[in-house]
Amino acid sequence: MIDLFEKLKKNRGPLGEHAKDAHGYFTFPKLEGEISNKMIFRGKEKLVWSLNNYLGLANHPEVRKADAEAAAQFGMALPMGARMMSGNSNQHEQLEQELAAFLGKEDSILVNFGYQGMVSAIDALVDRHDVIVYDAEAHACIIDGLRLHMGKRFVYPHNDMTSLEKQLERATKLVNETGGAILVITEGVFGMSGDQGKLREIVAMKNKFHFRLFVDDAHGFGTMGKTGAGTGEEQNVQDGIDIYFGTFAKSMASIGGFIASDAQVVEYLRYNMRSQIFAKALPMPLVIGALKRLELLRSQPELKNKLWEITNALQNGLRKEGFEIGNTQSCVTPVFLNGTIPEATNLIFDLRENYDIFCSMVVYPVVPKGIIMLRLIPTATHTIEDVNYTIESFKKIKINLAAGKYDVNKIVSI
Ligand SMILES: Cc1ncc(COP(=O)(O)O)c(C=O)c1O
């Protein structure tokens, strides 16, 4: 027997073991000031490429005004209780209807956090007779939803349609025995690599197999498609997405999310999704703030146009300079370099301290050993000067990396 606290002190977890060296700098950094392309880190202004504030709505004057007025009028407490018991409001229902109409779905249901909403929706939608088939690079919220699933789950390698077909064959055989159903889960835009889920191919498989498709479009909502209705619109298969998930935490620059589908499915979720039945409703200012953000998202296409102008300049510029940016088909911009983890930390330190550029770094085990991935999120608040400066700086750090400048065989002290 071991004391639980003793055990936790000994094994701090795969991320926690780096806390001593990384806390406050590489992990849990504090970005201060107005949310924009430039923010303050450790007292000094940095050019920031780490925020999912895609459309620049975080500090849009109309958004700030709507948030402040709603907080002044309603406070943060209303509504009290879960939606089902005492926490419903006209504004919550209006937001659900407007989201559904925007996405071309019959209805939608709000969730308090995107992550929790996905977990709970997966839990509610399937039972032990059903089979889930999912992409291997699915976000943690999908993986955690799968952990609650009592039936079988079949995984296919990322975007591998041949394997998906095989898994659907297996799943079909199984549900023919159990009398269950099949749910396929993928993402619209994969948040790390930026490539899109192959929604068109998946939807086409409905001609051969019977399944329903659930798409997590956290990074696609507001950024993809002609109107910003997401990756389904982008690939012209919005109707083939049976259940659509979007978050308010990215292009909407807020918190919360929603799931849109057929009216009966949404009603089923309203009465069966445990994370919403047994939790207090989203506070009124978040709902009214989301209504304002949705209005701007729909009525100001120039925000998305600007986002894509910056995205295209950044991605084309990086490619032109010989950077490896993988297969991105969205605003998410990975930059792949070769190096060790100590080199990655020294490189990020150099970027932050000497070039005043703040971006996220991803290393093993998220990417293969020996790969350093810098992840850039362009937004409508960035400028072409920001893009040019960043590419020039990246050229220099790439030369430094190749020359072994970051290879001091130890993690920098911060
Ligand atoms: C693909 C994906 N799904 C779900 C989520 C969770 O959304 P939220 O931040 O609203 O909880 C994220 C956020 O990182 C995400 O990238």
Coordinates of C-alpha atoms and ligand atoms in Angstrom, one line a residue:
M1 CA 0.0 0.0 0.0
I2 CA 1.2 3.5 -0.7
D3 CA -0.2 6.9 0.5
L4 CA -1.9 8.5 -2.5
F5 CA -0.1 11.9 -2.0
E6 CA 3.3 10.1 -1.8
K7 CA 2.5 8.4 -5.1
L8 CA 1.6 11.7 -6.7
K9 CA 4.8 13.3 -5.5
K10 CA 6.8 10.5 -7.0
N11 CA 5.1 10.3 -10.3
R12 CA 4.0 13.8 -11.4
G13 CA 2.7 12.8 -14.8
P14 CA 4.1 13.2 -18.3
L15 CA 3.7 17.0 -18.3
G16 CA 4.0 17.6 -14.6
E17 CA 7.5 16.2 -14.5
H18 CA 8.7 19.2 -16.5
A19 CA 7.0 21.7 -14.2
K20 CA 10.1 22.6 -12.2
D21 CA 12.0 23.7 -15.3
A22 CA 9.2 25.0 -17.4
H23 CA 6.6 26.6 -15.2
G24 CA 5.9 30.3 -15.9
Y25 CA 7.9 30.3 -19.2
F26 CA 7.3 27.3 -21.4
T27 CA 4.2 26.2 -19.5
F28 CA 1.6 28.5 -17.8
P29 CA 3.2 31.6 -19.3
K30 CA 1.3 34.9 -18.5
L31 CA 0.3 37.0 -21.5
E32 CA -0.9 40.3 -20.3
G33 CA -2.5 43.4 -21.8
E34 CA -5.2 43.7 -24.5
I35 CA -5.7 40.6 -26.5
S36 CA -4.1 41.3 -29.9
N37 CA -1.2 40.6 -32.2
K38 CA 1.2 42.2 -29.6
M39 CA 0.9 41.4 -25.9
I40 CA 3.1 41.7 -22.8
F41 CA 5.1 38.7 -21.6
R42 CA 7.4 39.1 -18.6
G43 CA 7.1 42.9 -18.9
K44 CA 8.1 43.1 -22.5
E45 CA 6.0 43.4 -25.7
K46 CA 5.9 40.3 -27.9
L47 CA 4.5 39.4 -31.3
V48 CA 2.0 36.6 -30.4
W49 CA 1.1 33.7 -32.7
S50 CA -0.5 31.5 -30.0
L51 CA -4.0 32.7 -29.6
N52 CA -7.1 31.2 -31.3
N53 CA -8.6 34.6 -31.6
Y54 CA -8.9 33.9 -35.3
L55 CA -11.3 36.7 -36.3
G56 CA -9.9 39.2 -33.8
L57 CA -13.3 39.3 -32.0
A58 CA -11.7 39.2 -28.5
N59 CA -11.2 42.9 -28.4
H60 CA -13.7 44.1 -31.0
P61 CA -15.3 47.2 -29.6
E62 CA -18.8 45.9 -30.2
V63 CA -18.0 42.7 -28.4
R64 CA -16.5 44.5 -25.4
K65 CA -19.5 46.7 -25.2
A66 CA -22.0 43.8 -25.4
D67 CA -20.0 41.8 -22.8
A68 CA -19.8 44.7 -20.4
E69 CA -23.5 45.8 -20.8
A70 CA -24.7 42.2 -20.3
A71 CA -22.6 41.8 -17.2
A72 CA -23.9 45.1 -15.8
Q73 CA -27.5 44.2 -16.6
F74 CA -27.6 40.6 -15.5
G75 CA -24.4 39.9 -13.4
M76 CA -22.7 36.6 -13.7
A77 CA -25.1 34.5 -11.6
L78 CA -28.2 34.4 -13.9
P79 CA -29.6 32.0 -14.7
M80 CA -29.3 29.9 -11.5
G81 CA -29.3 26.1 -11.9
A82 CA -29.2 23.7 -14.8
R83 CA -31.2 24.5 -17.9
M84 CA -33.6 21.7 -17.2
M85 CA -34.5 22.7 -13.7
S86 CA -34.3 26.5 -13.3
G87 CA -31.6 27.8 -15.6
N88 CA -33.3 28.3 -19.0
S89 CA -33.8 31.7 -20.7
N90 CA -35.0 33.2 -23.9
Q91 CA -31.5 34.3 -24.7
H92 CA -30.1 30.8 -24.4
E93 CA -32.8 29.5 -26.7
Q94 CA -32.3 32.4 -29.2
L95 CA -28.6 31.6 -29.4
E96 CA -29.3 27.9 -30.0
Q97 CA -31.8 28.8 -32.8
E98 CA -29.4 31.3 -34.4
L99 CA -26.5 28.9 -34.4
A100 CA -28.6 26.1 -35.9
A101 CA -29.9 28.4 -38.6
F102 CA -26.4 29.6 -39.4
L103 CA -25.2 26.0 -39.8
G104 CA -28.2 24.8 -41.7
K105 CA -29.3 22.4 -39.0
E106 CA -32.7 22.1 -37.3
D107 CA -31.6 22.9 -33.8
S108 CA -28.7 23.1 -31.5
I109 CA -27.8 22.7 -27.8
L110 CA -25.4 24.9 -25.8
V111 CA -22.6 23.3 -23.8
N112 CA -20.7 25.1 -21.0
F113 CA -17.2 24.0 -22.2
G114 CA -16.5 22.5 -25.6
Y115 CA -14.3 19.8 -24.1
Q116 CA -16.9 18.7 -21.6
G117 CA -19.7 19.0 -24.2
M118 CA -17.9 16.6 -26.6
V119 CA -17.2 14.1 -23.9
S120 CA -20.8 14.1 -22.6
A121 CA -22.4 14.1 -26.1
I122 CA -20.4 11.0 -27.1
D123 CA -21.5 9.4 -23.8
A124 CA -25.1 10.3 -24.4
L125 CA -25.3 9.3 -28.1
V126 CA -24.2 5.7 -27.9
D127 CA -24.7 2.6 -25.8
R128 CA -22.9 -0.7 -25.4
H129 CA -24.5 -2.1 -28.6
D130 CA -23.2 0.7 -30.7
V131 CA -19.7 1.0 -32.4
I132 CA -17.7 4.2 -32.6
V133 CA -15.2 4.5 -35.5
Y134 CA -12.8 7.4 -35.1
D135 CA -9.7 9.1 -36.5
A136 CA -6.4 8.3 -34.6
E137 CA -5.5 11.9 -34.3
A138 CA -8.8 12.9 -32.6
H139 CA -8.7 15.6 -30.0
A140 CA -8.4 14.6 -26.3
C141 CA -12.1 15.4 -25.7
I142 CA -13.1 12.8 -28.3
I143 CA -10.7 10.3 -26.7
D144 CA -12.1 11.0 -23.3
G145 CA -15.7 10.6 -24.7
L146 CA -14.6 7.2 -26.0
R147 CA -13.4 6.2 -22.5
L148 CA -17.0 6.4 -21.3
H149 CA -18.3 4.3 -24.2
M150 CA -19.2 0.8 -23.1
G151 CA -19.3 -0.7 -26.6
K152 CA -16.6 -1.4 -29.2
R153 CA -14.5 1.3 -30.8
F154 CA -12.4 1.0 -34.0
V155 CA -9.7 3.5 -34.8
Y156 CA -8.4 4.3 -38.3
P157 CA -5.0 5.9 -39.0
H158 CA -5.3 9.7 -39.5
N159 CA -7.4 10.4 -42.6
D160 CA -6.7 6.9 -44.0
M161 CA -9.9 6.3 -46.0
T162 CA -8.9 2.7 -46.9
S163 CA -8.6 1.8 -43.3
L164 CA -11.8 3.7 -42.4
E165 CA -13.6 1.5 -45.0
K166 CA -12.2 -1.6 -43.4
Q167 CA -13.2 -0.5 -40.0
L168 CA -16.7 0.3 -41.2
E169 CA -16.9 -3.2 -42.6
R170 CA -15.9 -4.6 -39.2
A171 CA -18.3 -2.3 -37.4
T172 CA -21.2 -3.2 -39.8
K173 CA -20.6 -6.9 -39.1
L174 CA -20.7 -6.3 -35.4
V175 CA -23.8 -4.1 -35.2
N176 CA -25.6 -6.6 -37.4
E177 CA -25.1 -9.0 -34.5
T178 CA -25.7 -6.5 -31.6
G179 CA -28.5 -4.6 -33.2
G180 CA -26.6 -1.4 -32.5
A181 CA -25.7 1.6 -34.6
I182 CA -22.4 3.1 -36.0
L183 CA -21.1 6.6 -35.1
V184 CA -18.1 7.9 -37.0
I185 CA -16.2 10.8 -35.3
T186 CA -13.6 13.0 -36.9
E187 CA -12.5 16.6 -36.8
G188 CA -13.2 19.3 -39.4
V189 CA -9.8 20.9 -39.0
F190 CA -7.2 19.1 -37.0
G191 CA -5.8 21.6 -34.6
M192 CA -2.2 20.5 -34.5
S193 CA -1.4 19.8 -38.1
G194 CA -4.0 22.1 -39.7
D195 CA -5.2 19.5 -42.2
Q196 CA -8.9 18.9 -42.8
G197 CA -10.8 15.8 -42.0
K198 CA -11.7 14.1 -45.3
L199 CA -15.4 14.9 -44.8
R200 CA -16.3 14.6 -48.5
E201 CA -14.9 11.0 -48.7
I202 CA -16.4 10.0 -45.4
V203 CA -19.8 11.3 -46.4
A204 CA -19.5 9.5 -49.7
M205 CA -19.1 6.2 -47.7
K206 CA -22.7 6.6 -46.6
N207 CA -23.6 5.2 -50.0
K208 CA -22.0 1.9 -48.9
F209 CA -22.4 1.8 -45.1
H210 CA -25.0 2.9 -42.7
F211 CA -23.6 5.3 -40.1
R212 CA -24.0 8.8 -38.6
L213 CA -21.2 11.3 -38.8
F214 CA -20.2 13.5 -35.8
V215 CA -17.7 16.3 -36.6
D216 CA -15.7 18.3 -34.1
D217 CA -15.2 21.6 -36.0
A218 CA -13.6 23.6 -33.2
H219 CA -11.0 25.2 -35.5
G220 CA -13.3 25.3 -38.6
F221 CA -16.2 27.2 -37.2
G222 CA -16.0 30.8 -38.2
T223 CA -12.8 30.3 -40.2
M224 CA -13.7 27.8 -43.0
G225 CA -16.4 27.9 -45.7
K226 CA -17.8 30.8 -47.7
T227 CA -19.9 32.1 -44.8
G228 CA -17.7 30.8 -42.0
A229 CA -20.1 27.9 -41.3
G230 CA -17.1 25.6 -41.1
T231 CA -15.4 22.7 -42.8
G232 CA -18.6 21.0 -44.0
E233 CA -19.5 24.2 -45.9
E234 CA -15.9 24.4 -47.2
Q235 CA -16.1 20.8 -48.6
N236 CA -19.7 21.2 -49.7
V237 CA -21.0 18.4 -47.5
Q238 CA -22.6 20.3 -44.6
D239 CA -25.8 18.2 -45.0
G240 CA -23.8 15.0 -44.7
I241 CA -22.6 16.0 -41.2
D242 CA -25.2 14.5 -38.9
I243 CA -23.9 16.1 -35.7
Y244 CA -21.8 19.3 -35.7
F245 CA -19.8 20.5 -32.8
G246 CA -18.4 24.0 -32.5
T247 CA -16.7 25.9 -29.7
F248 CA -17.0 29.5 -28.6
A249 CA -13.4 29.4 -27.4
K250 CA -11.7 30.0 -30.8
S251 CA -13.1 32.2 -33.6
M252 CA -15.7 33.5 -31.1
A253 CA -13.1 34.3 -28.5
S254 CA -15.2 33.4 -25.5
I255 CA -16.1 30.2 -23.7
G256 CA -18.7 27.5 -24.2
G257 CA -19.8 25.7 -27.3
F258 CA -22.7 24.0 -29.0
I259 CA -23.9 20.9 -30.8
A260 CA -26.2 21.2 -33.8
S261 CA -28.2 18.4 -35.4
D262 CA -31.7 17.2 -36.3
A263 CA -34.3 18.6 -33.9
Q264 CA -35.1 15.2 -32.4
V265 CA -31.4 14.4 -31.8
V266 CA -30.9 17.8 -30.1
E267 CA -34.0 17.2 -28.0
Y268 CA -32.5 13.8 -27.1
L269 CA -29.3 15.5 -26.0
R270 CA -31.2 18.1 -24.0
Y271 CA -32.7 15.3 -21.9
N272 CA -29.7 12.9 -21.8
M273 CA -26.5 14.8 -21.8
R274 CA -25.3 14.6 -18.3
S275 CA -22.8 17.5 -18.4
Q276 CA -25.7 19.9 -19.1
I277 CA -28.4 18.2 -17.0
F278 CA -26.3 18.2 -13.9
A279 CA -24.5 21.5 -14.3
K280 CA -25.4 25.2 -14.0
A281 CA -26.3 26.9 -17.3
L282 CA -23.9 29.3 -19.1
P283 CA -24.1 32.7 -17.5
M284 CA -26.2 35.3 -19.3
P285 CA -23.3 37.6 -20.3
L286 CA -21.6 34.6 -22.1
V287 CA -24.8 33.9 -24.0
I288 CA -25.5 37.5 -24.9
G289 CA -21.8 37.9 -25.8
A290 CA -22.0 34.9 -28.0
L291 CA -25.1 36.3 -29.8
K292 CA -23.1 39.5 -30.5
R293 CA -20.0 37.5 -31.7
L294 CA -22.2 35.4 -34.0
E295 CA -23.8 38.5 -35.4
L296 CA -20.4 40.0 -36.2
L297 CA -19.1 36.7 -37.6
R298 CA -22.1 36.6 -40.0
S299 CA -22.2 40.3 -40.9
Q300 CA -18.5 41.2 -41.1
P301 CA -17.0 38.9 -43.7
E302 CA -14.0 41.3 -43.9
L303 CA -12.8 39.7 -40.6
K304 CA -12.5 36.3 -42.2
N305 CA -11.0 37.8 -45.3
K306 CA -8.3 39.5 -43.3
L307 CA -7.6 36.3 -41.4
W308 CA -7.1 34.5 -44.7
E309 CA -5.0 37.3 -46.1
I310 CA -2.6 36.9 -43.2
T311 CA -2.8 33.1 -43.3
N312 CA -2.0 33.0 -47.0
A313 CA 0.9 35.5 -46.7
L314 CA 2.3 33.5 -43.8
Q315 CA 2.0 30.1 -45.3
N316 CA 3.1 31.1 -48.8
G317 CA 6.0 33.1 -47.4
L318 CA 7.2 30.2 -45.2
R319 CA 6.9 27.7 -48.1
K320 CA 8.8 30.1 -50.4
E321 CA 11.6 30.3 -47.9
G322 CA 11.9 26.5 -47.8
F323 CA 10.1 25.9 -44.5
E324 CA 8.3 22.5 -44.1
I325 CA 4.7 23.4 -43.0
G326 CA 3.2 20.0 -43.7
N327 CA -0.2 19.5 -45.1
T328 CA -2.2 22.4 -43.6
Q329 CA -5.4 23.3 -45.3
S330 CA -6.6 25.8 -42.7
C331 CA -5.3 28.8 -40.7
V332 CA -3.4 26.5 -38.3
T333 CA 0.3 26.8 -39.4
P334 CA 2.8 24.3 -38.2
V335 CA 6.5 24.8 -38.9
F336 CA 8.6 21.6 -38.7
L337 CA 12.2 21.7 -37.8
N338 CA 14.7 19.0 -36.8
G339 CA 16.1 19.0 -33.3
T340 CA 16.1 17.7 -29.8
I341 CA 13.9 18.8 -26.9
P342 CA 16.7 20.9 -25.3
E343 CA 17.3 22.5 -28.7
A344 CA 13.6 23.3 -29.0
T345 CA 13.6 25.0 -25.6
N346 CA 16.7 27.0 -26.4
L347 CA 15.3 28.0 -29.7
I348 CA 12.0 29.1 -28.2
F349 CA 13.9 31.0 -25.6
D350 CA 15.9 32.8 -28.3
L351 CA 12.8 33.6 -30.3
R352 CA 11.0 35.0 -27.2
E353 CA 13.9 37.0 -25.7
N354 CA 15.9 38.1 -28.8
Y355 CA 13.3 38.3 -31.5
D356 CA 10.2 39.1 -29.3
I357 CA 8.2 36.4 -31.0
F358 CA 5.9 34.3 -28.8
C359 CA 4.6 31.0 -30.4
S360 CA 3.9 27.6 -29.2
M361 CA 6.3 24.7 -29.4
V362 CA 5.3 21.0 -29.8
V363 CA 7.8 18.2 -29.2
Y364 CA 7.8 14.4 -28.7
P365 CA 5.5 12.6 -27.9
V366 CA 3.0 14.8 -29.8
V367 CA 5.3 14.8 -32.8
P368 CA 8.0 12.1 -33.6
K369 CA 11.3 12.2 -31.7
G370 CA 13.8 14.6 -33.4
I371 CA 11.1 16.9 -34.7
I372 CA 10.4 20.4 -33.3
M373 CA 7.0 21.8 -34.3
L374 CA 6.4 25.5 -34.0
R375 CA 2.7 26.2 -34.2
L376 CA 1.5 29.5 -35.4
I377 CA -2.1 30.8 -35.3
P378 CA -2.7 33.7 -37.6
T379 CA -5.5 36.1 -36.8
A380 CA -7.3 39.1 -38.2
T381 CA -5.3 41.3 -35.8
H382 CA -2.0 40.5 -37.4
T383 CA -0.4 42.6 -40.1
I384 CA 1.7 41.8 -43.2
E385 CA 4.7 43.4 -41.3
D386 CA 4.2 40.9 -38.6
V387 CA 4.3 38.1 -41.2
N388 CA 7.4 39.4 -42.9
Y389 CA 9.2 40.0 -39.6
T390 CA 8.4 36.5 -38.4
I391 CA 9.6 34.8 -41.6
E392 CA 12.8 36.8 -41.5
S393 CA 13.3 35.8 -37.8
F394 CA 12.5 32.2 -38.5
K395 CA 15.1 32.1 -41.3
K396 CA 17.7 33.2 -38.7
I397 CA 16.7 30.7 -36.0
K398 CA 16.7 27.9 -38.6
I399 CA 20.3 28.8 -39.5
N400 CA 21.2 28.9 -35.8
L401 CA 19.6 25.5 -35.3
A402 CA 21.5 24.0 -38.2
A403 CA 24.7 25.5 -36.9
G404 CA 24.2 23.8 -33.5
K405 CA 23.8 27.1 -31.7
Y406 CA 20.9 25.7 -29.6
D407 CA 22.6 22.4 -28.9
V408 CA 24.0 23.1 -25.4
N409 CA 22.7 19.8 -24.2
K410 CA 20.8 21.3 -21.3
I411 CA 17.5 23.0 -20.9
V412 CA 17.9 26.8 -20.5
S413 CA 17.3 28.1 -17.1
I414 CA 14.5 30.6 -17.0
Ligands
LIG1 C1 -10.6 20.0 -31.8 C2 -11.0 20.5 -30.5 N1 -12.1 20.1 -29.9 C3 -12.5 20.6 -28.7 C4 -11.8 21.5 -28.0 C5 -12.3 22.0 -26.7 O1 -12.9 23.2 -26.8 P1 -13.1 24.2 -25.5 O2 -11.9 25.0 -25.4 O3 -14.3 25.0 -25.9 O4 -13.3 23.3 -24.3 C6 -10.6 22.0 -28.6 C7 -9.9 23.0 -27.9 O5 -8.7 23.0 -27.8 C8 -10.2 21.5 -29.8 O6 -9.1 22.0 -30.4

